[in-house]
Amino acid sequence: MLAEGVYIVGAGMTAFSAKLHANKTGRELLVEATWEAVKSVDKGITLHKDVEALFIGYFTPEYYEHQSHIGPLAATWLGLTPKPAFRTEIACASSSAALFAGVTAVASGLYDVVLVAGVEKMTSLETERVTEALALASDDLSESKVGATFPGLYALLAQAYFRRYGATWEQLQRVPIKNHYNGSLNPKAHFQQTIGQMAEKVGKKLGVQYKDELDFLKNSPFNRVVAYPLRLFDCCPISDGAAVAVLASGRAARRFTDTPLRLLGVGLGTDNVALQDRADLTSLVATRNAAEAAYRTADISPKDLDVVEVHDCFTIAEWLAVEDLGLVGRGEAPRAYEEGLTGIEGEIPVNTDGGLKAKGHPVGATGIGMLNEVWHQLRGTAGRRQVKNKAETGLVHNVGGSGASAAVFIFGR
Amino acid sequence: MSEGHLSLFYKELEAGRLTGSKCKACGEVFVPPRPLCSRCGGETETVSLKGEGAIESFTVIHVPPVFLKDASPYILALVRLEEGALVMGRLLGYDPSKPEEVKMGLKVRFEALKEKHGEKEETIVAFKPLEA
């Protein structure tokens, strides 16, 4: 239970991109996202005066920017010194840990207004070195040393899933096709082209005509195998970006807006880091536990959700997520995706912003990037990707690594 | 100073033996050995493992970490040992360009694999088909 109400009164993010931010550092991306969050506060906010603490997720700044001690550094660049500021880290869910820290700080009554943030500046390194940085989230001895990569770990989960439910890679391709379509409607997405548009472009270059999107994904030399059976389009890209939200207590929220989002539920989950230490390869137990806690605190069921953001770092992760969050039953994801259940116009829209796959995945920024999407969907400002029926309740699901960490947050209007 | 669980694991691995830990409370077996059970937190004892089991999942790595640039593509498998533990290892004896020939449930046997990771020689867990 949350002792005190926690409200979101502002949110902002940079575009997620591999190109746009080439000449910016992580701290500058953070300022850019914060500035947008400040401007999103209906009745205005003065950072230095109003914000009492800062929590910031950044997975491996040591690798990308030769920098630790990110909390105070961020405070300096946001003019927040001498307010308390520290960094949180649970791999790809690092900014969800920041959000959790902010939520508990406000719910405890300690602070009335806090800033929560996430950032990752990844493109400063070559792809090979980025792969190394990401591998730090797996078990170094039992996994990295044996030759596992992140695509490899999710490929092992995909193979186990395929085997158990008789599903196929072809069926899984509904995930990137949907997410790229959604990304094409999001001006901040890393990829803003549908797979059909890409197929046409690549086809023209190669003098080939692809029958449809699946034909392109199956037969284009562009979609090479990364870790069998997963290919390039089964993997999210390497992106730069930052995302921010402003949290306020019940007594402070109305000073900033008459239409805040209310945090309804929260849950965290943990599992063994190494896949070989897990009880189940066809499900993420950390997600199941986080979801159960979040539904319990919110006192709602999956049926009550209008829009859902899930962690699709690899295509198979989206299938596991929709099952582990209880949106569909175990083993039902392939059919649900064939029926279009999770499209923007579907019964349970999932990853309306393009997901990690098309929106991009600046690791430390992803969780609060998802919160930004729910912020827009619930306030009706999601533009061309706005879900049809008025969204009252939204869920954010963020995973660290191959599933050892998971965070679930539920928001309402 | 007493031996660390992991230093013992790697010493044994270099000698071609696979070790794990068995929980004195719940009986769960984990590899590598560790002082407390990862399932129930109970105390464990270090056990030698026969190293035979069946493939539960596998993948072929085409984009490897930098230190394995020259080794790829290679096959990684998760193997369920007869003693109950799940173990990740390199799968030998198959052509990585023909993943369709690797079958789930295939019976395999542990083998220690020595390979160069950059300048360093490392010993890692590997598996070979049982009938080979």
PDB file of C-alpha atoms in Angstrom, chain A residues 4-250:
ATOM      1  CA  GLU A   4       0.474   8.870   0.621  1.00  0.00           C
ATOM      2  CA  GLY A   5      -0.701   9.524  -2.924  1.00  0.00           C
ATOM      3  CA  VAL A   6       1.958  10.083  -5.578  1.00  0.00           C
ATOM      4  CA  TYR A   7       1.182  12.121  -8.692  1.00  0.00           C
ATOM      5  CA  ILE A   8       2.920  12.794 -11.987  1.00  0.00           C
ATOM      6  CA  VAL A   9       2.682  16.505 -12.750  1.00  0.00           C
ATOM      7  CA  GLY A  10       5.100  16.750 -15.661  1.00  0.00           C
ATOM      8  CA  ALA A  11       7.029  14.577 -18.123  1.00  0.00           C
ATOM      9  CA  GLY A  12       9.484  15.130 -20.939  1.00  0.00           C
ATOM     10  CA  MET A  13      11.980  13.284 -23.078  1.00  0.00           C
ATOM     11  CA  THR A  14      14.434  13.818 -25.904  1.00  0.00           C
ATOM     12  CA  ALA A  15      13.928  12.037 -29.177  1.00  0.00           C
ATOM     13  CA  PHE A  16      15.571   8.595 -29.006  1.00  0.00           C
ATOM     14  CA  SER A  17      18.112   8.423 -31.807  1.00  0.00           C
ATOM     15  CA  ALA A  18      21.482   7.144 -33.006  1.00  0.00           C
ATOM     16  CA  LYS A  19      22.187  10.269 -35.035  1.00  0.00           C
ATOM     17  CA  LEU A  20      20.497  13.368 -33.599  1.00  0.00           C
ATOM     18  CA  HIS A  21      22.530  13.525 -30.414  1.00  0.00           C
ATOM     19  CA  ALA A  22      25.985  12.672 -31.803  1.00  0.00           C
ATOM     20  CA  ASN A  23      27.447  15.918 -30.495  1.00  0.00           C
ATOM     21  CA  LYS A  24      25.810  15.902 -27.081  1.00  0.00           C
ATOM     22  CA  THR A  25      26.809  14.332 -23.773  1.00  0.00           C
ATOM     23  CA  GLY A  26      24.521  12.471 -21.379  1.00  0.00           C
ATOM     24  CA  ARG A  27      24.249  15.493 -19.073  1.00  0.00           C
ATOM     25  CA  GLU A  28      23.107  17.675 -21.981  1.00  0.00           C
ATOM     26  CA  LEU A  29      20.471  15.118 -22.999  1.00  0.00           C
ATOM     27  CA  LEU A  30      19.270  15.153 -19.426  1.00  0.00           C
ATOM     28  CA  VAL A  31      18.892  18.945 -19.473  1.00  0.00           C
ATOM     29  CA  GLU A  32      16.995  18.739 -22.778  1.00  0.00           C
ATOM     30  CA  ALA A  33      14.511  16.180 -21.398  1.00  0.00           C
ATOM     31  CA  THR A  34      14.141  18.074 -18.128  1.00  0.00           C
ATOM     32  CA  TRP A  35      13.427  21.301 -19.957  1.00  0.00           C
ATOM     33  CA  GLU A  36      10.589  19.636 -21.821  1.00  0.00           C
ATOM     34  CA  ALA A  37       9.253  18.233 -18.540  1.00  0.00           C
ATOM     35  CA  VAL A  38       9.362  21.719 -16.993  1.00  0.00           C
ATOM     36  CA  LYS A  39       7.409  23.122 -19.919  1.00  0.00           C
ATOM     37  CA  SER A  40       4.829  20.326 -19.629  1.00  0.00           C
ATOM     38  CA  VAL A  41       3.843  21.433 -16.105  1.00  0.00           C
ATOM     39  CA  ASP A  42       0.518  23.203 -16.646  1.00  0.00           C
ATOM     40  CA  LYS A  43       0.869  25.845 -13.944  1.00  0.00           C
ATOM     41  CA  GLY A  44       4.645  26.097 -14.206  1.00  0.00           C
ATOM     42  CA  ILE A  45       7.487  24.895 -12.001  1.00  0.00           C
ATOM     43  CA  THR A  46      10.802  26.426 -10.960  1.00  0.00           C
ATOM     44  CA  LEU A  47      13.300  23.595 -10.694  1.00  0.00           C
ATOM     45  CA  HIS A  48      15.682  25.083  -8.179  1.00  0.00           C
ATOM     46  CA  LYS A  49      12.906  26.318  -5.941  1.00  0.00           C
ATOM     47  CA  ASP A  50      10.372  23.477  -6.158  1.00  0.00           C
ATOM     48  CA  VAL A  51      12.313  20.225  -6.626  1.00  0.00           C
ATOM     49  CA  GLU A  52      13.574  18.688  -3.399  1.00  0.00           C
ATOM     50  CA  ALA A  53      15.506  15.656  -4.650  1.00  0.00           C
ATOM     51  CA  LEU A  54      16.708  13.984  -7.857  1.00  0.00           C
ATOM     52  CA  PHE A  55      16.928  10.278  -8.672  1.00  0.00           C
ATOM     53  CA  ILE A  56      18.528   9.282 -11.939  1.00  0.00           C
ATOM     54  CA  GLY A  57      18.967   5.968 -13.783  1.00  0.00           C
ATOM     55  CA  TYR A  58      22.021   5.461 -15.993  1.00  0.00           C
ATOM     56  CA  PHE A  59      23.236   1.892 -16.582  1.00  0.00           C
ATOM     57  CA  THR A  60      26.925   2.172 -17.562  1.00  0.00           C
ATOM     58  CA  PRO A  61      28.141   5.790 -17.706  1.00  0.00           C
ATOM     59  CA  GLU A  62      31.597   4.444 -16.770  1.00  0.00           C
ATOM     60  CA  TYR A  63      31.770   2.751 -20.180  1.00  0.00           C
ATOM     61  CA  TYR A  64      30.140   5.384 -22.351  1.00  0.00           C
ATOM     62  CA  GLU A  65      31.350   8.604 -20.775  1.00  0.00           C
ATOM     63  CA  HIS A  66      34.116   7.597 -18.358  1.00  0.00           C
ATOM     64  CA  GLN A  67      31.943   8.975 -15.591  1.00  0.00           C
ATOM     65  CA  SER A  68      30.453   7.804 -12.301  1.00  0.00           C
ATOM     66  CA  HIS A  69      28.864   9.885  -9.525  1.00  0.00           C
ATOM     67  CA  ILE A  70      26.043  10.814 -11.875  1.00  0.00           C
ATOM     68  CA  GLY A  71      23.568  12.105  -9.250  1.00  0.00           C
ATOM     69  CA  PRO A  72      25.453  15.217  -8.141  1.00  0.00           C
ATOM     70  CA  LEU A  73      26.751  15.781 -11.672  1.00  0.00           C
ATOM     71  CA  ALA A  74      23.176  15.864 -12.961  1.00  0.00           C
ATOM     72  CA  ALA A  75      22.200  18.179 -10.084  1.00  0.00           C
ATOM     73  CA  THR A  76      24.934  20.576 -11.162  1.00  0.00           C
ATOM     74  CA  TRP A  77      23.732  20.645 -14.753  1.00  0.00           C
ATOM     75  CA  LEU A  78      20.100  21.116 -13.694  1.00  0.00           C
ATOM     76  CA  GLY A  79      20.875  23.811 -11.151  1.00  0.00           C
ATOM     77  CA  LEU A  80      19.598  21.537  -8.376  1.00  0.00           C
ATOM     78  CA  THR A  81      22.642  21.579  -6.118  1.00  0.00           C
ATOM     79  CA  PRO A  82      22.563  21.176  -3.069  1.00  0.00           C
ATOM     80  CA  LYS A  83      19.431  18.961  -3.235  1.00  0.00           C
ATOM     81  CA  PRO A  84      19.918  15.223  -2.545  1.00  0.00           C
ATOM     82  CA  ALA A  85      20.765  13.397  -5.795  1.00  0.00           C
ATOM     83  CA  PHE A  86      21.834   9.853  -6.550  1.00  0.00           C
ATOM     84  CA  ARG A  87      22.007   7.303  -9.343  1.00  0.00           C
ATOM     85  CA  THR A  88      20.084   4.017  -9.446  1.00  0.00           C
ATOM     86  CA  GLU A  89      21.083   0.939 -11.439  1.00  0.00           C
ATOM     87  CA  ILE A  90      19.274  -2.278 -12.366  1.00  0.00           C
ATOM     88  CA  ALA A  91      20.530  -2.572 -15.955  1.00  0.00           C
ATOM     89  CA  CYS A  92      17.858  -1.725 -18.553  1.00  0.00           C
ATOM     90  CA  ALA A  93      15.376  -0.877 -15.789  1.00  0.00           C
ATOM     91  CA  SER A  94      17.665   1.690 -14.140  1.00  0.00           C
ATOM     92  CA  SER A  95      15.253   4.592 -14.552  1.00  0.00           C
ATOM     93  CA  SER A  96      12.415   2.493 -13.137  1.00  0.00           C
ATOM     94  CA  ALA A  97      14.583   2.167 -10.043  1.00  0.00           C
ATOM     95  CA  ALA A  98      14.862   5.978 -10.051  1.00  0.00           C
ATOM     96  CA  LEU A  99      11.091   6.218 -10.390  1.00  0.00           C
ATOM     97  CA  PHE A 100      10.699   3.744  -7.533  1.00  0.00           C
ATOM     98  CA  ALA A 101      13.080   5.788  -5.364  1.00  0.00           C
ATOM     99  CA  GLY A 102      11.073   8.922  -6.168  1.00  0.00           C
ATOM    100  CA  VAL A 103       7.769   7.193  -5.451  1.00  0.00           C
ATOM    101  CA  THR A 104       8.886   5.891  -2.065  1.00  0.00           C
ATOM    102  CA  ALA A 105      10.413   9.269  -1.180  1.00  0.00           C
ATOM    103  CA  VAL A 106       7.104  11.033  -1.868  1.00  0.00           C
ATOM    104  CA  ALA A 107       4.830   8.273  -0.533  1.00  0.00           C
ATOM    105  CA  SER A 108       6.767   8.281   2.754  1.00  0.00           C
ATOM    106  CA  GLY A 109       6.009  11.971   3.213  1.00  0.00           C
ATOM    107  CA  LEU A 110       9.715  12.878   3.146  1.00  0.00           C
ATOM    108  CA  TYR A 111       9.459  15.111   0.070  1.00  0.00           C
ATOM    109  CA  ASP A 112       6.636  16.844  -1.804  1.00  0.00           C
ATOM    110  CA  VAL A 113       8.301  17.288  -5.207  1.00  0.00           C
ATOM    111  CA  VAL A 114      11.045  15.151  -6.766  1.00  0.00           C
ATOM    112  CA  LEU A 115      12.550  14.810 -10.203  1.00  0.00           C
ATOM    113  CA  VAL A 116      13.104  11.296 -11.585  1.00  0.00           C
ATOM    114  CA  ALA A 117      15.191  10.786 -14.688  1.00  0.00           C
ATOM    115  CA  GLY A 118      16.975   8.321 -16.926  1.00  0.00           C
ATOM    116  CA  VAL A 119      19.651   8.725 -19.549  1.00  0.00           C
ATOM    117  CA  GLU A 120      22.077   6.686 -21.656  1.00  0.00           C
ATOM    118  CA  LYS A 121      24.510   8.114 -24.167  1.00  0.00           C
ATOM    119  CA  MET A 122      25.452   4.970 -26.103  1.00  0.00           C
ATOM    120  CA  THR A 123      26.688   5.992 -29.524  1.00  0.00           C
ATOM    121  CA  SER A 124      29.954   7.370 -28.161  1.00  0.00           C
ATOM    122  CA  LEU A 125      31.240   3.797 -28.480  1.00  0.00           C
ATOM    123  CA  GLU A 126      31.588   1.387 -31.410  1.00  0.00           C
ATOM    124  CA  THR A 127      28.859  -1.279 -31.602  1.00  0.00           C
ATOM    125  CA  GLU A 128      31.293  -3.957 -30.379  1.00  0.00           C
ATOM    126  CA  ARG A 129      32.053  -1.979 -27.236  1.00  0.00           C
ATOM    127  CA  VAL A 130      28.340  -1.252 -26.675  1.00  0.00           C
ATOM    128  CA  THR A 131      27.721  -5.000 -26.828  1.00  0.00           C
ATOM    129  CA  GLU A 132      30.374  -5.421 -24.134  1.00  0.00           C
ATOM    130  CA  ALA A 133      28.783  -2.746 -21.975  1.00  0.00           C
ATOM    131  CA  LEU A 134      25.344  -4.384 -22.274  1.00  0.00           C
ATOM    132  CA  ALA A 135      26.830  -7.798 -21.443  1.00  0.00           C
ATOM    133  CA  LEU A 136      27.697  -6.424 -17.994  1.00  0.00           C
ATOM    134  CA  ALA A 137      24.031  -7.029 -17.121  1.00  0.00           C
ATOM    135  CA  SER A 138      24.439 -10.792 -17.514  1.00  0.00           C
ATOM    136  CA  ASP A 139      26.329 -13.184 -15.207  1.00  0.00           C
ATOM    137  CA  ASP A 140      29.932 -12.569 -16.166  1.00  0.00           C
ATOM    138  CA  LEU A 141      31.175 -16.015 -15.147  1.00  0.00           C
ATOM    139  CA  SER A 142      28.331 -18.321 -16.167  1.00  0.00           C
ATOM    140  CA  GLU A 143      27.210 -16.434 -19.284  1.00  0.00           C
ATOM    141  CA  SER A 144      29.554 -13.804 -20.799  1.00  0.00           C
ATOM    142  CA  LYS A 145      32.651 -15.948 -20.381  1.00  0.00           C
ATOM    143  CA  VAL A 146      31.006 -18.902 -22.133  1.00  0.00           C
ATOM    144  CA  GLY A 147      30.206 -16.618 -25.098  1.00  0.00           C
ATOM    145  CA  ALA A 148      26.641 -15.484 -24.378  1.00  0.00           C
ATOM    146  CA  THR A 149      25.521 -12.103 -25.706  1.00  0.00           C
ATOM    147  CA  PHE A 150      22.227 -10.372 -24.913  1.00  0.00           C
ATOM    148  CA  PRO A 151      20.605 -11.393 -28.194  1.00  0.00           C
ATOM    149  CA  GLY A 152      21.916 -14.892 -27.396  1.00  0.00           C
ATOM    150  CA  LEU A 153      20.227 -15.002 -23.985  1.00  0.00           C
ATOM    151  CA  TYR A 154      16.872 -13.926 -25.436  1.00  0.00           C
ATOM    152  CA  ALA A 155      17.373 -16.386 -28.309  1.00  0.00           C
ATOM    153  CA  LEU A 156      17.638 -19.147 -25.689  1.00  0.00           C
ATOM    154  CA  LEU A 157      14.343 -17.937 -24.164  1.00  0.00           C
ATOM    155  CA  ALA A 158      12.754 -17.790 -27.629  1.00  0.00           C
ATOM    156  CA  GLN A 159      13.827 -21.333 -28.459  1.00  0.00           C
ATOM    157  CA  ALA A 160      12.475 -22.633 -25.154  1.00  0.00           C
ATOM    158  CA  TYR A 161       9.170 -20.814 -25.823  1.00  0.00           C
ATOM    159  CA  PHE A 162       8.926 -22.100 -29.396  1.00  0.00           C
ATOM    160  CA  ARG A 163       9.577 -25.606 -28.175  1.00  0.00           C
ATOM    161  CA  ARG A 164       7.017 -25.500 -25.384  1.00  0.00           C
ATOM    162  CA  TYR A 165       4.167 -23.941 -27.365  1.00  0.00           C
ATOM    163  CA  GLY A 166       4.996 -24.990 -30.926  1.00  0.00           C
ATOM    164  CA  ALA A 167       5.269 -21.318 -31.946  1.00  0.00           C
ATOM    165  CA  THR A 168       7.434 -20.116 -34.832  1.00  0.00           C
ATOM    166  CA  TRP A 169       9.787 -17.245 -35.692  1.00  0.00           C
ATOM    167  CA  GLU A 170       7.385 -16.287 -38.482  1.00  0.00           C
ATOM    168  CA  GLN A 171       4.568 -15.764 -35.963  1.00  0.00           C
ATOM    169  CA  LEU A 172       6.891 -13.681 -33.796  1.00  0.00           C
ATOM    170  CA  GLN A 173       7.398 -11.189 -36.639  1.00  0.00           C
ATOM    171  CA  ARG A 174       4.028  -9.632 -35.809  1.00  0.00           C
ATOM    172  CA  VAL A 175       5.880  -7.869 -32.998  1.00  0.00           C
ATOM    173  CA  PRO A 176       8.368  -5.776 -35.046  1.00  0.00           C
ATOM    174  CA  ILE A 177       5.770  -5.191 -37.774  1.00  0.00           C
ATOM    175  CA  LYS A 178       3.370  -3.690 -35.209  1.00  0.00           C
ATOM    176  CA  ASN A 179       6.027  -1.757 -33.332  1.00  0.00           C
ATOM    177  CA  HIS A 180       7.542  -0.219 -36.464  1.00  0.00           C
ATOM    178  CA  TYR A 181       4.073   0.844 -37.560  1.00  0.00           C
ATOM    179  CA  ASN A 182       3.554   2.519 -34.168  1.00  0.00           C
ATOM    180  CA  GLY A 183       7.017   4.084 -34.396  1.00  0.00           C
ATOM    181  CA  SER A 184       6.045   5.590 -37.756  1.00  0.00           C
ATOM    182  CA  LEU A 185       3.435   7.628 -35.835  1.00  0.00           C
ATOM    183  CA  ASN A 186       5.885   8.835 -33.175  1.00  0.00           C
ATOM    184  CA  PRO A 187       8.037  11.881 -34.037  1.00  0.00           C
ATOM    185  CA  LYS A 188      10.435  10.986 -31.212  1.00  0.00           C
ATOM    186  CA  ALA A 189      11.018   7.379 -32.306  1.00  0.00           C
ATOM    187  CA  HIS A 190      14.444   6.125 -33.357  1.00  0.00           C
ATOM    188  CA  PHE A 191      12.843   4.425 -36.404  1.00  0.00           C
ATOM    189  CA  GLN A 192       9.876   6.198 -37.980  1.00  0.00           C
ATOM    190  CA  GLN A 193       9.434   3.877 -40.932  1.00  0.00           C
ATOM    191  CA  THR A 194       7.140   0.889 -41.204  1.00  0.00           C
ATOM    192  CA  ILE A 195       8.810  -2.358 -42.172  1.00  0.00           C
ATOM    193  CA  GLY A 196       6.831  -2.138 -45.426  1.00  0.00           C
ATOM    194  CA  GLN A 197       8.467   1.195 -46.216  1.00  0.00           C
ATOM    195  CA  MET A 198      11.897  -0.246 -45.439  1.00  0.00           C
ATOM    196  CA  ALA A 199      11.172  -3.296 -47.589  1.00  0.00           C
ATOM    197  CA  GLU A 200      10.348  -1.045 -50.489  1.00  0.00           C
ATOM    198  CA  LYS A 201      13.523   0.986 -50.077  1.00  0.00           C
ATOM    199  CA  VAL A 202      15.803  -2.037 -49.693  1.00  0.00           C
ATOM    200  CA  GLY A 203      13.967  -3.824 -52.528  1.00  0.00           C
ATOM    201  CA  LYS A 204      14.558  -0.933 -54.894  1.00  0.00           C
ATOM    202  CA  LYS A 205      18.250  -0.913 -54.077  1.00  0.00           C
ATOM    203  CA  LEU A 206      18.598  -4.656 -54.614  1.00  0.00           C
ATOM    204  CA  GLY A 207      16.213  -4.856 -57.567  1.00  0.00           C
ATOM    205  CA  VAL A 208      13.928  -7.234 -55.652  1.00  0.00           C
ATOM    206  CA  GLN A 209      10.251  -6.952 -54.904  1.00  0.00           C
ATOM    207  CA  TYR A 210       9.156  -8.256 -51.526  1.00  0.00           C
ATOM    208  CA  LYS A 211       5.682  -9.739 -51.439  1.00  0.00           C
ATOM    209  CA  ASP A 212       4.948  -8.411 -47.944  1.00  0.00           C
ATOM    210  CA  GLU A 213       6.632  -7.427 -44.695  1.00  0.00           C
ATOM    211  CA  LEU A 214       7.162 -11.027 -43.590  1.00  0.00           C
ATOM    212  CA  ASP A 215       8.738 -11.870 -46.962  1.00  0.00           C
ATOM    213  CA  PHE A 216      11.193  -8.997 -46.437  1.00  0.00           C
ATOM    214  CA  LEU A 217      11.999 -10.041 -42.861  1.00  0.00           C
ATOM    215  CA  LYS A 218      12.488 -13.639 -43.967  1.00  0.00           C
ATOM    216  CA  ASN A 219      14.410 -13.204 -47.182  1.00  0.00           C
ATOM    217  CA  SER A 220      16.211  -9.864 -47.084  1.00  0.00           C
ATOM    218  CA  PRO A 221      20.000 -10.182 -46.638  1.00  0.00           C
ATOM    219  CA  PHE A 222      19.613  -7.020 -44.545  1.00  0.00           C
ATOM    220  CA  ASN A 223      17.821  -9.004 -41.821  1.00  0.00           C
ATOM    221  CA  ARG A 224      20.817 -11.150 -40.924  1.00  0.00           C
ATOM    222  CA  VAL A 225      20.901 -13.657 -38.082  1.00  0.00           C
ATOM    223  CA  VAL A 226      22.322 -12.194 -34.856  1.00  0.00           C
ATOM    224  CA  ALA A 227      21.684 -15.130 -32.509  1.00  0.00           C
ATOM    225  CA  TYR A 228      19.677 -17.955 -34.067  1.00  0.00           C
ATOM    226  CA  PRO A 229      16.710 -17.770 -34.427  1.00  0.00           C
ATOM    227  CA  LEU A 230      16.733 -14.018 -33.687  1.00  0.00           C
ATOM    228  CA  ARG A 231      17.702 -11.648 -36.492  1.00  0.00           C
ATOM    229  CA  LEU A 232      18.494  -7.945 -36.686  1.00  0.00           C
ATOM    230  CA  PHE A 233      14.812  -6.929 -36.696  1.00  0.00           C
ATOM    231  CA  ASP A 234      14.212  -9.026 -33.590  1.00  0.00           C
ATOM    232  CA  CYS A 235      16.576  -6.688 -31.693  1.00  0.00           C
ATOM    233  CA  CYS A 236      16.101  -3.128 -30.478  1.00  0.00           C
ATOM    234  CA  PRO A 237      18.604  -0.543 -31.735  1.00  0.00           C
ATOM    235  CA  ILE A 238      21.379   1.310 -29.887  1.00  0.00           C
ATOM    236  CA  SER A 239      20.070   4.798 -29.074  1.00  0.00           C
ATOM    237  CA  ASP A 240      20.953   7.978 -27.224  1.00  0.00           C
ATOM    238  CA  GLY A 241      18.275   9.625 -25.140  1.00  0.00           C
ATOM    239  CA  ALA A 242      16.965  10.882 -21.825  1.00  0.00           C
ATOM    240  CA  ALA A 243      13.559  10.990 -20.133  1.00  0.00           C
ATOM    241  CA  VAL A 244      12.284  12.793 -17.065  1.00  0.00           C
ATOM    242  CA  ALA A 245       9.169  13.005 -14.889  1.00  0.00           C
ATOM    243  CA  VAL A 246       8.160  15.303 -12.054  1.00  0.00           C
ATOM    244  CA  LEU A 247       6.498  13.596  -9.071  1.00  0.00           C
ATOM    245  CA  ALA A 248       4.463  15.405  -6.456  1.00  0.00           C
ATOM    246  CA  SER A 249       2.596  14.522  -3.283  1.00  0.00           C
ATOM    247  CA  GLY A 250      -1.175  14.891  -2.990  1.00  0.00           C
TER     248      GLY A 250
END
